[in-house]
C-alpha cells in the first residue's frame, strides 16, 4: 500500500470539523485546502483519501494554534464516529472484547491502520503502530486515537476507567497537565509507540450493559460497510470465500482461486502484493470466528469444530490453545 491509495472514514474528517468549530475556526476553507469536498460529509459511507485527511489534521492544528488539537478532538468522540464499530463496542462483553473488535475492524477507520493487542503479565496493551505503507503521519491524528479510544472505553465501562500507563511518541507538550488530568495515569513521553495499557483484571471484567445480539448486528453492519468500498480487495474476497466454505472442511487455495476465476499462481501473487498469503488468511479467519463462536454459549464445541472446518474437536482444541494459550472450555469459563 502506498501513501496515495489508502482511505479514511469521512466521520474522521467530520470530527476535525466539529473540533475546529469549538476554536471558532471555519472548517470549510481548510477542507478546500486539503482537497476534500466537505459536502460529502452528509453521506455516512463517504471515505476520503488518507493522505488528504492527514493534511487536514495538520491544517487544523495550525489554524487552532493548539499543538494538542488531536487530543482535544479525541475527547469529543461519540460511538457514531466509528459507525457500527462504535455501537458494537458499547455492546461488547468486556473491554478486551471491545478492543479486540477495534483491532479486527480497524480498517474501517483507515485502510492503513496498524494496531496490536499485547498481553503482558499484568496488563493488556493497545499499541498504535505506524500506519502500513504510509510515510507521513500527522501526530494529531494518532493523538486523537489515543484520547478517543480511551473515551470509548469510558463510555462503555464507566468514566472511572483509567489506564495503568500511557505511552506517547512525542515529547512532553505544553498541555501535559491537561493530558495528565484526562488520562489519569502515568504518561511516558518519547516512547517508541503510542500505547494504552489497561489492567488485565479490568479488561476481563464482564460489562453490565453487554448485549451480544446487538454487538453481532453491528458487527455485520461493519462487515457490510467494508464490503461496499473494498470489493476490489482480493484479501477481503478470499476471506469471504473461506468463511463460505469452512463448514465443508478446510478450504484449499486451488478451490478458492477457481471460485474467484483466477489461477492459483495469480491468487498467490496478488495476495503477496496485499502483504498477506492464503495460510495466514485461513488462520486469522478461523481464529476470529472461533473467538466469536466460543462466546455464544448455546454452541457446543462439536458445532464450532464443524463450523470452522476442523475434522475433530481435538484438532480445534489444539488450534485454539495455539491462538490463546488456553483451551476453549477455559476461555468460555473465563469470558
CSV table of C-alpha atoms in Angstrom, one decimal:
chain,number,residue,atom,x,y,z
A,1,UNK,CA,0.0,0.0,0.0
A,2,UNK,CA,1.4,3.4,-0.9
A,3,UNK,CA,0.7,6.7,0.7
A,4,UNK,CA,-1.7,7.7,-2.0
A,5,UNK,CA,-4.1,4.8,-2.1
A,6,UNK,CA,-5.4,4.4,1.4
A,7,UNK,CA,-8.7,5.8,2.7
A,8,UNK,CA,-10.2,7.0,5.9
A,9,UNK,CA,-13.8,7.3,7.1
A,10,UNK,CA,-15.5,10.6,6.4
A,11,UNK,CA,-16.5,10.8,10.0
A,12,UNK,CA,-12.8,11.2,11.0
A,13,UNK,CA,-12.8,14.4,8.9
A,14,UNK,CA,-16.2,15.4,10.4
A,15,UNK,CA,-14.6,15.1,13.9
A,16,UNK,CA,-11.9,17.6,12.8
A,17,UNK,CA,-14.6,20.0,11.5
A,18,UNK,CA,-16.6,19.7,14.8
A,19,UNK,CA,-13.5,20.3,16.9
A,20,UNK,CA,-12.4,23.3,14.7
A,21,UNK,CA,-15.7,25.0,15.5
A,22,UNK,CA,-15.0,24.9,19.2
A,23,UNK,CA,-12.0,27.1,18.4
A,24,UNK,CA,-14.2,29.4,16.4
A,25,UNK,CA,-12.4,28.2,13.2
A,26,UNK,CA,-14.4,27.8,10.0
A,27,UNK,CA,-13.5,24.3,8.7
A,28,UNK,CA,-14.6,24.8,5.1
A,29,UNK,CA,-11.5,26.7,3.9
A,30,UNK,CA,-9.3,24.0,5.4
A,31,UNK,CA,-11.2,21.2,3.7
A,32,UNK,CA,-10.8,23.0,0.4
A,33,UNK,CA,-7.1,23.5,1.0
A,34,UNK,CA,-6.7,19.8,1.8
A,35,UNK,CA,-8.6,18.9,-1.4
A,36,UNK,CA,-11.7,17.5,0.4
A,37,UNK,CA,-15.3,18.1,-0.5
A,38,UNK,CA,-17.0,19.0,2.7
A,39,UNK,CA,-20.5,18.4,1.3
A,40,UNK,CA,-19.8,14.7,1.2
A,41,UNK,CA,-19.9,14.5,5.0
A,42,UNK,CA,-23.7,14.2,4.8
A,43,UNK,CA,-23.2,10.7,3.3
A,44,UNK,CA,-22.3,8.2,6.1
A,45,UNK,CA,-20.5,6.0,3.5
A,46,UNK,CA,-18.0,8.7,2.5
A,47,UNK,CA,-14.4,7.9,2.6
A,48,UNK,CA,-11.6,10.3,1.8
A,49,UNK,CA,-8.0,9.8,0.6
A,50,UNK,CA,-6.0,9.2,3.7
A,51,UNK,CA,-3.1,11.5,2.8
A,52,UNK,CA,-5.6,14.4,2.4
A,53,UNK,CA,-7.2,13.7,5.7
A,54,UNK,CA,-3.7,13.7,7.3
A,55,UNK,CA,-3.1,17.1,5.7
A,56,UNK,CA,-6.5,18.3,7.1
A,57,UNK,CA,-5.4,17.3,10.6
A,58,UNK,CA,-2.2,19.4,10.3
A,59,UNK,CA,-4.1,22.4,8.9
A,60,UNK,CA,-6.4,22.2,11.8
A,61,UNK,CA,-3.5,22.2,14.3
A,62,UNK,CA,-2.1,25.3,12.5
A,63,UNK,CA,-5.4,27.1,12.4
A,64,UNK,CA,-6.3,26.4,16.0
A,65,UNK,CA,-2.8,27.3,17.2
A,66,UNK,CA,-3.1,24.3,19.6
A,67,UNK,CA,-0.5,21.6,19.3
A,68,UNK,CA,-2.8,19.4,21.5
A,69,UNK,CA,-5.7,19.7,19.0
A,70,UNK,CA,-5.7,16.0,18.3
A,71,UNK,CA,-6.1,15.1,22.0
A,72,UNK,CA,-9.0,17.6,22.3
A,73,UNK,CA,-10.7,16.1,19.2
A,74,UNK,CA,-10.4,12.6,20.6
A,75,UNK,CA,-12.1,13.6,23.9
A,76,UNK,CA,-15.2,14.5,21.8
A,77,UNK,CA,-15.5,11.1,20.1
A,78,UNK,CA,-19.0,9.6,20.2
A,79,UNK,CA,-19.9,6.0,19.1
A,80,UNK,CA,-21.4,7.2,15.9
A,81,UNK,CA,-18.0,8.5,14.7
A,82,UNK,CA,-17.0,4.8,14.4
A,83,UNK,CA,-20.3,3.8,12.8
A,84,UNK,CA,-21.3,0.2,13.6
A,85,UNK,CA,-18.0,-0.4,15.3
A,86,UNK,CA,-18.8,2.2,17.9
A,87,UNK,CA,-22.1,0.6,18.7
A,88,UNK,CA,-20.7,-2.9,18.7
A,89,UNK,CA,-18.0,-1.6,21.1
A,90,UNK,CA,-20.7,-0.3,23.5
A,91,UNK,CA,-22.4,-3.7,23.4
A,92,UNK,CA,-19.2,-5.8,24.0
A,93,UNK,CA,-19.0,-8.4,26.7
A,94,UNK,CA,-15.7,-7.0,28.2
A,95,UNK,CA,-13.3,-4.2,27.4
A,96,UNK,CA,-11.0,-6.9,26.0
A,97,UNK,CA,-13.8,-7.9,23.7
A,98,UNK,CA,-14.3,-4.2,22.7
A,99,UNK,CA,-10.6,-3.7,22.0
A,100,UNK,CA,-10.4,-6.9,20.0
A,101,UNK,CA,-13.3,-5.5,17.8
A,102,UNK,CA,-11.3,-2.3,17.3
A,103,UNK,CA,-8.3,-4.3,16.2
A,104,UNK,CA,-10.4,-6.6,14.0
A,105,UNK,CA,-12.2,-3.7,12.2
A,106,UNK,CA,-9.6,-1.0,12.4
A,107,UNK,CA,-9.6,-0.9,8.6
A,108,UNK,CA,-13.0,0.8,8.9
A,109,UNK,CA,-11.3,3.8,10.4
A,110,UNK,CA,-8.3,3.7,8.0
A,111,UNK,CA,-7.3,1.1,5.5
A,112,UNK,CA,-3.7,1.7,6.6
A,113,UNK,CA,-4.5,1.2,10.3
A,114,UNK,CA,-1.9,-0.8,12.2
A,115,UNK,CA,-2.6,-1.7,15.8
A,116,UNK,CA,-2.0,-4.7,18.1
A,117,UNK,CA,-3.2,-6.0,21.4
A,118,UNK,CA,-0.4,-7.3,23.5
A,119,UNK,CA,-0.8,-9.3,26.8
A,120,UNK,CA,1.8,-8.7,29.4
A,121,UNK,CA,2.0,-10.3,32.9
A,122,UNK,CA,-0.3,-7.6,34.4
A,123,UNK,CA,-1.7,-5.6,31.5
A,124,UNK,CA,-3.4,-5.6,28.1
A,125,UNK,CA,-1.7,-3.1,25.8
A,126,UNK,CA,-3.4,-1.4,22.9
A,127,UNK,CA,-0.4,-0.5,20.6
A,128,UNK,CA,-0.9,2.0,17.8
A,129,UNK,CA,1.8,1.3,15.3
A,130,UNK,CA,2.9,3.5,12.3
A,131,UNK,CA,0.2,3.0,9.5
A,132,UNK,CA,1.1,0.4,7.0
A,133,UNK,CA,2.9,1.8,3.9
A,134,UNK,CA,2.4,5.5,5.0
A,135,UNK,CA,5.4,7.7,5.2
A,136,UNK,CA,3.9,10.8,6.7
A,137,UNK,CA,1.6,10.7,9.7
A,138,UNK,CA,0.3,13.8,11.4
A,139,UNK,CA,0.8,13.4,15.1
A,140,UNK,CA,-2.6,15.0,15.8
A,141,UNK,CA,-4.3,12.0,14.1
A,142,UNK,CA,-2.7,9.5,16.4
A,143,UNK,CA,-3.2,11.8,19.4
A,144,UNK,CA,-6.9,11.7,18.6
A,145,UNK,CA,-6.8,7.9,18.5
A,146,UNK,CA,-5.2,7.8,22.0
A,147,UNK,CA,-7.7,10.0,23.7
A,148,UNK,CA,-10.6,8.8,21.5
A,149,UNK,CA,-10.2,5.1,22.3
A,150,UNK,CA,-9.9,5.9,26.0
A,151,UNK,CA,-13.1,7.9,25.6
A,152,UNK,CA,-14.9,4.9,24.1
A,153,UNK,CA,-13.7,2.7,26.9
A,154,UNK,CA,-15.1,5.1,29.5
A,155,UNK,CA,-18.4,5.4,27.6
A,156,UNK,CA,-18.6,1.6,27.6
A,157,UNK,CA,-17.4,0.7,31.2
A,158,UNK,CA,-17.8,4.0,33.1
A,159,UNK,CA,-16.0,7.3,33.5
A,160,UNK,CA,-13.9,5.9,36.3
A,161,UNK,CA,-12.0,3.6,33.8
A,162,UNK,CA,-8.3,4.6,33.8
A,163,UNK,CA,-5.3,3.0,32.1
A,164,UNK,CA,-2.4,1.9,34.2
A,165,UNK,CA,0.1,3.7,31.8
A,166,UNK,CA,0.0,5.8,28.7
A,167,UNK,CA,3.0,5.9,26.3
A,168,UNK,CA,3.2,8.7,23.7
A,169,UNK,CA,5.8,9.0,21.0
A,170,UNK,CA,6.2,12.8,21.0
A,171,UNK,CA,8.0,14.9,23.6
A,172,UNK,CA,6.2,16.4,26.6
A,173,UNK,CA,3.8,19.0,25.2
A,174,UNK,CA,2.7,22.4,26.6
A,175,UNK,CA,-0.6,20.8,27.5
A,176,UNK,CA,1.0,18.0,29.6
A,177,UNK,CA,-1.0,19.0,32.7
A,178,UNK,CA,-4.3,18.7,30.8
A,179,UNK,CA,-3.3,15.3,29.4
A,180,UNK,CA,-2.5,14.1,32.9
A,181,UNK,CA,-5.9,15.2,34.0
A,182,UNK,CA,-7.6,13.4,31.2
A,183,UNK,CA,-5.7,10.1,31.1
A,184,UNK,CA,-5.3,9.9,34.9
A,185,UNK,CA,-2.3,7.6,34.6
A,186,UNK,CA,1.5,7.8,34.4
A,187,UNK,CA,2.5,9.2,31.0
A,188,UNK,CA,5.7,8.2,29.3
A,189,UNK,CA,6.8,10.7,26.7
A,190,UNK,CA,9.2,10.0,23.8
A,191,UNK,CA,8.1,6.3,23.7
A,192,UNK,CA,8.7,4.0,20.8
A,193,UNK,CA,5.0,3.6,20.1
A,194,UNK,CA,1.7,5.1,21.3
A,195,UNK,CA,0.3,2.6,23.9
A,196,UNK,CA,-2.7,2.5,26.2
A,197,UNK,CA,-2.1,-0.1,28.9
A,198,UNK,CA,-5.0,-1.5,30.9
A,199,UNK,CA,-5.2,-3.7,34.0
A,200,UNK,CA,-5.8,-7.3,32.9
A,201,UNK,CA,-8.5,-7.9,35.6
A,202,UNK,CA,-10.3,-4.7,34.5
A,203,UNK,CA,-10.4,-5.6,30.8
A,204,UNK,CA,-11.7,-9.1,31.5
A,205,UNK,CA,-14.5,-7.9,33.9
A,206,UNK,CA,-18.0,-8.6,32.4
A,207,UNK,CA,-19.7,-5.3,31.5
A,208,UNK,CA,-23.1,-4.5,32.8
A,209,UNK,CA,-24.6,-3.4,29.5
A,210,UNK,CA,-23.2,-6.2,27.4
A,211,UNK,CA,-25.5,-7.2,24.6
A,212,UNK,CA,-24.1,-10.0,22.4
A,213,UNK,CA,-27.1,-9.9,20.0
A,214,UNK,CA,-26.7,-6.1,19.4
A,215,UNK,CA,-23.0,-6.5,19.1
A,216,UNK,CA,-23.4,-9.1,16.3
A,217,UNK,CA,-25.9,-6.9,14.4
A,218,UNK,CA,-23.4,-4.0,14.4
A,219,UNK,CA,-20.5,-6.3,13.6
A,220,UNK,CA,-22.5,-7.3,10.5
A,221,UNK,CA,-23.1,-3.6,9.7
A,222,UNK,CA,-19.3,-3.0,9.8
A,223,UNK,CA,-18.7,-6.0,7.5
A,224,UNK,CA,-21.3,-4.7,5.1
A,225,UNK,CA,-19.8,-1.2,5.2
A,226,UNK,CA,-16.3,-2.6,4.4
A,227,UNK,CA,-17.7,-4.7,1.6
A,228,UNK,CA,-19.2,-1.6,-0.1
A,229,UNK,CA,-15.9,0.1,-0.6
A,230,UNK,CA,-13.5,-2.8,-0.6
A,231,UNK,CA,-14.8,-5.1,-3.3
A,232,UNK,CA,-11.6,-4.7,-5.2
A,233,UNK,CA,-9.5,-6.1,-2.3
A,234,UNK,CA,-8.6,-9.7,-3.0
A,235,UNK,CA,-7.9,-10.2,0.7
A,236,UNK,CA,-11.5,-9.5,1.6
A,237,UNK,CA,-12.8,-11.6,-1.2
A,238,UNK,CA,-10.6,-14.6,-0.1
A,239,UNK,CA,-11.7,-14.2,3.5
A,240,UNK,CA,-15.4,-14.2,2.3
A,241,UNK,CA,-14.8,-17.4,0.3
A,242,UNK,CA,-13.1,-19.0,3.2
A,243,UNK,CA,-16.0,-18.3,5.6
A,244,UNK,CA,-18.5,-19.6,3.0
A,245,UNK,CA,-16.6,-22.9,2.7
A,246,UNK,CA,-15.3,-23.6,6.2
A,247,UNK,CA,-18.3,-25.9,7.2
A,248,UNK,CA,-17.3,-28.2,4.3
A,249,UNK,CA,-13.8,-28.7,5.7
A,250,UNK,CA,-10.5,-26.8,5.4
A,251,UNK,CA,-10.7,-24.8,2.1
A,252,UNK,CA,-7.7,-25.1,-0.2
A,253,UNK,CA,-6.1,-22.4,-2.3
A,254,UNK,CA,-6.9,-24.1,-5.6
A,255,UNK,CA,-10.7,-24.2,-4.8
A,256,UNK,CA,-10.7,-20.5,-3.7
A,257,UNK,CA,-8.7,-19.5,-6.8
A,258,UNK,CA,-11.2,-21.3,-9.0
A,259,UNK,CA,-14.2,-19.6,-7.3
A,260,UNK,CA,-12.6,-16.2,-8.0
A,261,UNK,CA,-11.9,-17.1,-11.6
A,262,UNK,CA,-8.1,-16.7,-11.2
A,263,UNK,CA,-5.2,-19.1,-11.5
A,264,UNK,CA,-3.5,-20.3,-8.3
A,265,UNK,CA,-0.3,-18.5,-9.2
A,266,UNK,CA,-2.2,-15.3,-9.8
A,267,UNK,CA,-4.0,-15.6,-6.5
A,268,UNK,CA,-0.7,-16.1,-4.7
A,269,UNK,CA,0.9,-13.2,-6.5
A,270,UNK,CA,-2.0,-10.8,-5.8
A,271,UNK,CA,-2.2,-11.7,-2.1
A,272,UNK,CA,1.5,-11.2,-1.8
A,273,UNK,CA,1.0,-7.6,-3.2
A,274,UNK,CA,-1.5,-7.1,-0.4
A,275,UNK,CA,1.1,-8.3,2.1
A,276,UNK,CA,-0.6,-11.5,3.0
A,277,UNK,CA,-1.0,-15.1,2.0
A,278,UNK,CA,-3.6,-17.8,2.0
A,279,UNK,CA,-2.3,-19.7,5.0
A,280,UNK,CA,-2.3,-16.6,7.2
A,281,UNK,CA,-5.8,-15.6,6.0
A,282,UNK,CA,-7.2,-19.0,6.8
A,283,UNK,CA,-5.6,-19.0,10.2
A,284,UNK,CA,-6.7,-15.4,11.1
A,285,UNK,CA,-10.3,-16.0,9.8
A,286,UNK,CA,-10.6,-19.2,11.9
A,287,UNK,CA,-9.3,-17.5,15.0
A,288,UNK,CA,-11.6,-14.5,14.7
A,289,UNK,CA,-14.6,-16.8,14.2
A,290,UNK,CA,-13.6,-19.1,17.0
A,291,UNK,CA,-13.4,-16.2,19.5
A,292,UNK,CA,-16.8,-15.1,18.3
A,293,UNK,CA,-18.5,-18.6,18.5
A,294,UNK,CA,-16.9,-19.6,21.8
A,295,UNK,CA,-18.7,-16.6,23.5
A,296,UNK,CA,-22.1,-17.9,22.1
A,297,UNK,CA,-22.7,-20.4,24.9
A,298,UNK,CA,-25.5,-22.1,23.1
A,299,UNK,CA,-22.9,-23.5,20.6
A,300,UNK,CA,-21.3,-26.8,21.6
A,301,UNK,CA,-17.6,-27.5,20.9
A,302,UNK,CA,-18.7,-30.0,18.3
A,303,UNK,CA,-20.7,-27.5,16.4
A,304,UNK,CA,-17.9,-24.9,16.5
A,305,UNK,CA,-15.5,-27.6,15.3
A,306,UNK,CA,-17.8,-28.2,12.3
A,307,UNK,CA,-18.4,-24.5,11.5
A,308,UNK,CA,-14.6,-23.9,11.5
A,309,UNK,CA,-13.9,-26.8,9.2
A,310,UNK,CA,-11.8,-29.0,11.6
A,311,UNK,CA,-12.1,-32.7,11.3
A,312,UNK,CA,-12.0,-33.4,15.0
A,313,UNK,CA,-12.7,-31.5,18.2
A,314,UNK,CA,-9.2,-32.3,19.3
A,315,UNK,CA,-7.8,-30.5,16.3
A,316,UNK,CA,-9.9,-27.4,17.1
A,317,UNK,CA,-8.7,-27.5,20.7
A,318,UNK,CA,-5.1,-27.7,19.7
A,319,UNK,CA,-5.5,-24.7,17.3
A,320,UNK,CA,-7.4,-22.7,20.0
A,321,UNK,CA,-4.6,-23.3,22.5
A,322,UNK,CA,-2.1,-22.1,19.9
A,323,UNK,CA,-4.2,-18.9,19.4
A,324,UNK,CA,-5.0,-18.1,23.0
A,325,UNK,CA,-2.8,-20.2,25.3
A,326,UNK,CA,-5.8,-21.9,26.9
A,327,UNK,CA,-8.4,-24.4,26.0
A,328,UNK,CA,-11.9,-23.5,24.5
A,329,UNK,CA,-13.6,-24.5,27.8
A,330,UNK,CA,-11.2,-22.5,29.9
A,331,UNK,CA,-11.7,-19.5,27.6
A,332,UNK,CA,-15.5,-19.8,27.7
A,333,UNK,CA,-15.5,-20.1,31.5
A,334,UNK,CA,-13.2,-17.0,31.8
A,335,UNK,CA,-15.3,-14.9,29.4
